[in-house]
Amino acid sequence: MKSVFRSDYYTEKEIVKQFALNKKTSELIEEQINYENSDLQLNIKEILLNGIQIRIINEKINPPFIVEVEHDFPFMKMHFEIQGNSKYIPKNNKSLAVDIPDGHYNLFFLPKVKGTLTYNSPFRKSVEINFTKDYLKRVFGDAFSEASSSYGEALKKDIPFLMWQQSKPITPILHSIIQDIINCKFEDSIKKIYLESKVTEILTILFNYLKNKNNFETKIEEKDYLKIIEAGKVIENNLKNPPTIPELSLITGLNQCKLKQNFKRVYRKPIFSYITDLRMEKAKKLIREKGFTVSEAAYEIGYKNPQHFTVAFKRKYNYLPSQLKK
């Protein structure tokens, strides 16, 4: 399996990368890739499992950064653009363009990849998960066709597939799983089992979305969609003191009824639930990774009473926040 990347931004002009994604292995193979010149600082942690490749990318570039890309293998990928943006335009008009803005994700299948990647943000942070058909069949077994629905049909017919015509915002639950992958501290066989379980968890969530896609794909005008994305970012940036629904209505220019209805369509949950989920995920990170006490974390995400925070945390996760310290 070979990938070729061509760009004037590369010192070599062309980079050829060989992959062993389809190679059966019981081991975890991990590689750190660093590349730097005057226009590019690239750091990639690449993890190869049995039929899975995880790429954790941190990139500083001089935009617009344009790369010609070509793969000699079918491309099955979950792409989470945590920061920055990524846009693929195929040279074959029978294929599909894939546009993933800041804070969005998509799942796609491209039988052939030959086209142009463009990055227009000076900083990028993404998690890309590639996998094989054999991996999917091995994990989902006889239930694969039913579980994968339209995605499985596209694989069977060898036709391009894009889960969302318009990439969707990364939900709190997906963001949490991605952070688990990024911050995994396990080693060797335990790390392999852990990461495989996380990839399977993401696929299970996405396949469930596919089965219920009609419920999620209610048409929203693009201008209203962008306003809902703006509302989500305002919430994310003000978790300690989140705006009220009337305040969000003023910020976005949407009436309260339209704001609430469209927010639930885009983020798949009501505004209050979304705020709670983000707060709890941030609190988990502060306690587990930053060493905050439960009280400090509670205050940091806007709870005046740590006891109220503990009750809300227990209700959501079914364990106490203090157990994160153990």
Short mmCIF file of C-alpha atoms in Angstrom, two decimals:
data_model
loop_
_atom_site.label_atom_id
_atom_site.label_comp_id
_atom_site.label_asym_id
_atom_site.label_seq_id
_atom_site.Cartn_x
_atom_site.Cartn_y
_atom_site.Cartn_z
CA MET A 1 0.00 0.00 0.00
CA LYS A 2 1.60 3.21 -1.19
CA SER A 3 0.80 6.92 -0.87
CA VAL A 4 2.48 9.70 -2.83
CA PHE A 5 2.42 13.34 -1.70
CA ARG A 6 3.67 16.12 -4.01
CA SER A 7 4.02 19.77 -3.04
CA ASP A 8 6.30 22.74 -3.66
CA TYR A 9 6.28 23.14 0.11
CA TYR A 10 8.21 19.89 0.56
CA THR A 11 11.98 20.16 0.29
CA GLU A 12 11.98 16.92 -1.70
CA LYS A 13 8.93 17.99 -3.79
CA GLU A 14 7.65 14.40 -3.52
CA ILE A 15 7.24 12.11 -0.52
CA VAL A 16 6.41 8.42 -0.94
CA LYS A 17 4.99 6.57 2.05
CA GLN A 18 4.55 2.79 2.28
CA PHE A 19 1.84 1.42 4.59
CA ALA A 20 1.31 -2.06 6.02
CA LEU A 21 -2.33 -1.43 6.88
CA ASN A 22 -3.49 -4.71 5.36
CA LYS A 23 -0.79 -6.75 7.05
CA LYS A 24 -2.06 -9.04 9.81
CA THR A 25 -0.15 -8.45 13.02
CA SER A 26 -0.72 -9.12 16.69
CA GLU A 27 1.63 -6.29 17.65
CA LEU A 28 1.20 -2.56 17.95
CA ILE A 29 3.59 -0.59 15.74
CA GLU A 30 4.16 3.05 16.68
CA GLU A 31 6.15 5.68 14.81
CA GLN A 32 6.86 9.35 15.46
CA ILE A 33 7.21 11.42 12.28
CA ASN A 34 8.69 14.91 12.34
CA TYR A 35 9.20 17.11 9.31
CA GLU A 36 10.27 20.75 9.24
CA ASN A 37 11.25 23.46 6.77
CA SER A 38 10.54 27.17 6.40
CA ASP A 39 6.89 26.57 5.41
CA LEU A 40 6.00 23.52 7.45
CA GLN A 41 6.36 22.07 10.93
CA LEU A 42 4.76 18.65 11.04
CA ASN A 43 4.44 16.21 13.92
CA ILE A 44 2.61 12.92 13.42
CA LYS A 45 2.16 10.05 15.83
CA GLU A 46 1.32 7.06 13.68
CA ILE A 47 -0.06 3.90 15.29
CA LEU A 48 -0.60 0.72 13.30
CA LEU A 49 -2.87 -1.98 14.68
CA ASN A 50 -4.39 -5.01 12.96
CA GLY A 51 -6.20 -3.36 10.02
CA ILE A 52 -6.24 0.09 11.66
CA GLN A 53 -3.97 3.10 11.24
CA ILE A 54 -4.34 6.00 13.66
CA ARG A 55 -2.63 9.29 12.78
CA ILE A 56 -2.51 12.06 15.40
CA ILE A 57 -1.39 15.18 13.53
CA ASN A 58 -0.12 18.53 14.78
CA GLU A 59 0.86 20.90 12.01
CA LYS A 60 2.02 24.48 11.62
CA ILE A 61 1.92 25.69 8.02
CA ASN A 62 2.13 28.74 5.79
CA PRO A 63 -1.35 28.74 4.21
CA PRO A 64 -2.68 28.04 1.71
CA PHE A 65 -0.84 24.73 1.87
CA ILE A 66 -1.56 22.63 -1.23
CA VAL A 67 -0.62 18.97 -1.66
CA GLU A 68 -1.23 16.61 -4.57
CA VAL A 69 -2.09 13.20 -3.12
CA GLU A 70 -2.46 9.75 -4.63
CA HIS A 71 -3.12 6.37 -2.97
CA ASP A 72 -2.90 2.99 -4.68
CA PHE A 73 -5.46 1.44 -2.30
CA PRO A 74 -9.14 2.00 -1.37
CA PHE A 75 -9.37 4.71 1.27
CA MET A 76 -11.66 4.14 4.28
CA LYS A 77 -11.33 6.89 6.82
CA MET A 78 -12.78 8.66 9.84
CA HIS A 79 -11.39 12.19 9.91
CA PHE A 80 -11.70 14.51 12.92
CA GLU A 81 -10.46 18.06 12.27
CA ILE A 82 -10.04 19.27 15.85
CA GLN A 83 -8.42 22.55 14.78
CA GLY A 84 -7.92 23.96 11.29
CA ASN A 85 -9.52 22.73 8.09
CA SER A 86 -9.00 20.15 5.36
CA LYS A 87 -10.39 20.10 1.81
CA TYR A 88 -9.90 17.33 -0.76
CA ILE A 89 -10.82 17.88 -4.41
CA PRO A 90 -10.57 14.79 -6.65
CA LYS A 91 -9.24 14.93 -10.20
CA ASN A 92 -11.76 12.27 -11.15
CA ASN A 93 -15.23 13.84 -11.35
CA LYS A 94 -16.79 10.45 -10.47
CA SER A 95 -15.22 10.64 -7.02
CA LEU A 96 -16.26 12.90 -4.13
CA ALA A 97 -14.89 16.10 -2.62
CA VAL A 98 -14.40 16.02 1.14
CA ASP A 99 -14.50 19.31 3.04
CA ILE A 100 -13.93 19.20 6.81
CA PRO A 101 -13.89 22.59 8.60
CA ASP A 102 -12.61 23.44 12.06
CA GLY A 103 -14.17 21.27 14.78
CA HIS A 104 -15.93 18.93 12.33
CA TYR A 105 -15.70 15.29 11.25
CA ASN A 106 -16.74 12.90 8.51
CA LEU A 107 -16.61 9.23 7.55
CA PHE A 108 -15.91 8.37 3.93
CA PHE A 109 -14.87 5.73 1.42
CA LEU A 110 -12.95 6.58 -1.76
CA PRO A 111 -12.12 3.58 -4.00
CA LYS A 112 -9.48 5.71 -5.74
CA VAL A 113 -7.64 8.74 -4.39
CA LYS A 114 -5.98 11.14 -6.79
CA GLY A 115 -6.52 14.81 -6.15
CA THR A 116 -5.59 17.94 -4.24
CA LEU A 117 -5.55 18.57 -0.50
CA THR A 118 -5.73 22.19 0.64
CA TYR A 119 -5.19 23.47 4.17
CA ASN A 120 -6.08 27.13 4.80
CA SER A 121 -5.35 27.45 8.51
CA PRO A 122 -1.88 28.17 9.99
CA PHE A 123 -2.43 25.55 12.71
CA ARG A 124 -3.94 22.10 12.34
CA LYS A 125 -4.68 19.39 14.83
CA SER A 126 -6.46 16.30 13.58
CA VAL A 127 -7.03 12.63 14.27
CA GLU A 128 -7.34 10.43 11.20
CA ILE A 129 -8.32 6.77 11.46
CA ASN A 130 -7.89 4.57 8.39
CA PHE A 131 -9.04 0.96 8.32
CA THR A 132 -9.59 -2.00 6.00
CA LYS A 133 -12.64 -3.98 4.91
CA ASP A 134 -11.20 -7.03 6.64
CA TYR A 135 -11.06 -5.14 9.93
CA LEU A 136 -14.74 -4.16 9.65
CA LYS A 137 -15.81 -7.71 8.80
CA ARG A 138 -13.68 -9.12 11.62
CA VAL A 139 -15.14 -6.76 14.24
CA PHE A 140 -18.80 -6.75 13.18
CA GLY A 141 -18.91 -10.31 11.81
CA ASP A 142 -22.23 -11.49 10.40
CA ALA A 143 -23.87 -8.25 11.57
CA PHE A 144 -21.63 -6.10 9.36
CA SER A 145 -24.10 -5.55 6.51
CA GLU A 146 -26.91 -4.58 8.86
CA ALA A 147 -24.70 -2.46 11.13
CA SER A 148 -22.93 -0.53 8.37
CA SER A 149 -26.09 0.10 6.28
CA SER A 150 -25.38 2.50 3.37
CA TYR A 151 -21.64 2.57 4.09
CA GLY A 152 -21.45 -1.21 3.78
CA GLU A 153 -23.42 -1.03 0.52
CA ALA A 154 -20.89 1.45 -0.89
CA LEU A 155 -18.01 -0.86 0.05
CA LYS A 156 -19.76 -3.81 -1.55
CA LYS A 157 -20.42 -1.91 -4.80
CA ASP A 158 -17.03 -0.17 -4.69
CA ILE A 159 -18.54 3.31 -5.09
CA PRO A 160 -17.50 6.54 -3.30
CA PHE A 161 -19.32 7.33 -0.07
CA LEU A 162 -19.51 10.38 2.19
CA MET A 163 -21.42 10.02 5.45
CA TRP A 164 -22.41 13.69 5.66
CA GLN A 165 -22.59 15.91 2.57
CA GLN A 166 -21.86 18.72 5.01
CA SER A 167 -19.35 17.60 7.66
CA LYS A 168 -20.81 17.61 11.16
CA PRO A 169 -19.52 19.21 14.38
CA ILE A 170 -17.57 16.83 16.61
CA THR A 171 -20.01 15.93 19.38
CA PRO A 172 -18.91 15.86 23.04
CA ILE A 173 -19.01 12.05 23.17
CA LEU A 174 -16.86 11.73 20.03
CA HIS A 175 -14.51 14.42 21.32
CA SER A 176 -14.14 12.51 24.58
CA ILE A 177 -13.24 9.26 22.78
CA ILE A 178 -10.75 11.08 20.55
CA GLN A 179 -9.08 12.61 23.59
CA ASP A 180 -8.88 9.13 25.13
CA ILE A 181 -7.00 8.00 22.01
CA ILE A 182 -4.67 11.02 22.01
CA ASN A 183 -3.89 10.75 25.72
CA CYS A 184 -3.63 6.96 25.97
CA LYS A 185 -0.89 6.09 28.49
CA PHE A 186 -1.09 2.30 28.24
CA GLU A 187 1.70 0.32 26.61
CA ASP A 188 2.18 -2.71 24.37
CA SER A 189 -0.66 -5.25 24.23
CA ILE A 190 -2.90 -3.33 26.65
CA LYS A 191 -2.55 -0.19 24.54
CA LYS A 192 -3.42 -2.17 21.41
CA ILE A 193 -6.59 -3.60 22.98
CA TYR A 194 -7.56 -0.19 24.38
CA LEU A 195 -7.13 1.68 21.08
CA GLU A 196 -8.92 -1.01 19.08
CA SER A 197 -11.85 -0.75 21.48
CA LYS A 198 -11.96 3.04 21.05
CA VAL A 199 -11.95 2.80 17.24
CA THR A 200 -14.74 0.20 17.41
CA GLU A 201 -16.69 2.48 19.77
CA ILE A 202 -16.47 5.39 17.32
CA LEU A 203 -17.53 3.21 14.38
CA THR A 204 -20.46 1.85 16.38
CA ILE A 205 -21.64 5.40 17.11
CA LEU A 206 -21.25 6.46 13.47
CA PHE A 207 -23.00 3.36 12.13
CA ASN A 208 -25.86 4.09 14.52
CA TYR A 209 -26.06 7.61 13.09
CA LEU A 210 -26.19 6.10 9.59
CA LYS A 211 -29.07 3.80 10.52
CA ASN A 212 -31.00 6.80 11.85
CA LYS A 213 -29.68 9.32 9.34
CA ASN A 214 -33.09 10.55 8.25
CA ASN A 215 -33.66 11.81 11.78
CA PHE A 216 -30.41 13.78 11.68
CA GLU A 217 -30.48 15.07 8.10
CA THR A 218 -33.43 17.44 8.39
CA LYS A 219 -32.63 20.19 5.94
CA ILE A 220 -31.23 23.38 7.44
CA GLU A 221 -30.42 26.41 5.33
CA GLU A 222 -26.68 27.00 5.13
CA LYS A 223 -26.86 30.48 6.70
CA ASP A 224 -28.82 29.06 9.65
CA TYR A 225 -26.43 26.10 9.92
CA LEU A 226 -23.46 28.49 10.19
CA LYS A 227 -25.28 30.43 12.91
CA ILE A 228 -25.79 27.23 14.90
CA ILE A 229 -22.09 26.42 14.56
CA GLU A 230 -21.37 29.93 15.83
CA ALA A 231 -23.65 29.27 18.81
CA GLY A 232 -21.77 26.04 19.57
CA LYS A 233 -18.43 27.84 19.54
CA VAL A 234 -19.74 30.62 21.78
CA ILE A 235 -20.87 28.00 24.29
CA GLU A 236 -17.56 26.13 24.10
CA ASN A 237 -15.57 29.32 24.72
CA ASN A 238 -17.72 30.42 27.69
CA LEU A 239 -18.35 27.24 29.66
CA LYS A 240 -17.75 28.93 33.01
CA ASN A 241 -20.53 31.41 32.30
CA PRO A 242 -22.44 30.12 29.27
CA PRO A 243 -24.91 32.39 27.48
CA THR A 244 -28.62 31.96 28.06
CA ILE A 245 -30.91 30.98 25.20
CA PRO A 246 -32.14 34.61 24.83
CA GLU A 247 -28.49 35.75 24.70
CA LEU A 248 -27.63 33.11 22.08
CA SER A 249 -30.67 34.20 20.13
CA LEU A 250 -29.35 37.77 20.02
CA ILE A 251 -25.81 36.62 19.14
CA THR A 252 -26.94 34.41 16.23
CA GLY A 253 -29.90 36.46 15.02
CA LEU A 254 -32.16 33.40 15.23
CA ASN A 255 -35.42 33.49 17.15
CA GLN A 256 -35.42 31.26 20.21
CA CYS A 257 -37.70 28.60 18.72
CA LYS A 258 -35.59 28.23 15.55
CA LEU A 259 -32.38 28.32 17.60
CA LYS A 260 -33.49 25.45 19.85
CA GLN A 261 -34.89 23.33 17.01
CA ASN A 262 -31.87 23.73 14.72
CA PHE A 263 -29.35 23.33 17.54
CA LYS A 264 -30.85 19.95 18.38
CA ARG A 265 -30.75 18.92 14.71
CA VAL A 266 -27.09 19.86 14.32
CA TYR A 267 -25.70 18.78 17.71
CA ARG A 268 -28.28 16.02 18.31
CA LYS A 269 -29.16 17.25 21.78
CA PRO A 270 -30.78 20.28 23.45
CA ILE A 271 -28.64 23.31 24.28
CA PHE A 272 -28.66 22.67 28.04
CA SER A 273 -27.60 19.03 27.60
CA TYR A 274 -24.82 20.11 25.25
CA ILE A 275 -23.51 22.64 27.79
CA THR A 276 -23.62 20.00 30.55
CA ASP A 277 -21.75 17.45 28.43
CA LEU A 278 -19.01 19.94 27.56
CA ARG A 279 -18.67 21.02 31.18
CA MET A 280 -18.37 17.45 32.43
CA GLU A 281 -15.80 16.54 29.78
CA LYS A 282 -13.74 19.61 30.66
CA ALA A 283 -13.97 18.79 34.36
CA LYS A 284 -12.77 15.23 33.70
CA LYS A 285 -9.77 16.57 31.81
CA LEU A 286 -8.93 19.14 34.52
CA ILE A 287 -9.04 16.51 37.29
CA ARG A 288 -7.38 13.66 35.43
CA GLU A 289 -4.75 15.53 33.40
CA LYS A 290 -4.21 18.88 35.15
CA GLY A 291 -4.35 17.72 38.76
CA PHE A 292 -7.31 19.93 39.77
CA THR A 293 -9.22 19.04 42.90
CA VAL A 294 -12.94 18.30 42.50
CA SER A 295 -13.79 21.70 43.97
CA GLU A 296 -11.34 23.53 41.70
CA ALA A 297 -12.72 21.77 38.62
CA ALA A 298 -16.29 22.53 39.68
CA TYR A 299 -15.56 26.25 40.05
CA GLU A 300 -13.61 26.32 36.79
CA ILE A 301 -16.61 25.09 34.78
CA GLY A 302 -19.07 27.41 36.50
CA TYR A 303 -20.49 25.48 39.47
CA LYS A 304 -20.67 27.61 42.62
CA ASN A 305 -21.40 24.56 44.75
CA PRO A 306 -19.01 21.58 44.30
CA GLN A 307 -21.67 19.28 45.76
CA HIS A 308 -24.07 20.17 42.93
CA PHE A 309 -21.28 19.42 40.45
CA THR A 310 -20.61 16.03 42.08
CA VAL A 311 -24.30 15.10 41.84
CA ALA A 312 -24.43 16.11 38.14
CA PHE A 313 -21.18 14.26 37.38
CA LYS A 314 -22.41 11.09 39.14
CA ARG A 315 -25.71 11.28 37.26
CA LYS A 316 -23.89 11.42 33.93
CA TYR A 317 -21.02 8.95 34.43
CA ASN A 318 -22.32 6.76 37.26
CA TYR A 319 -19.18 7.29 39.36
CA LEU A 320 -17.87 10.10 41.54
CA PRO A 321 -15.41 12.69 40.17
CA SER A 322 -13.11 11.95 43.12
CA GLN A 323 -12.51 8.49 41.64
CA LEU A 324 -10.61 10.16 38.76
CA LYS A 325 -7.82 10.95 41.24
CA LYS A 326 -7.15 7.30 42.03
#
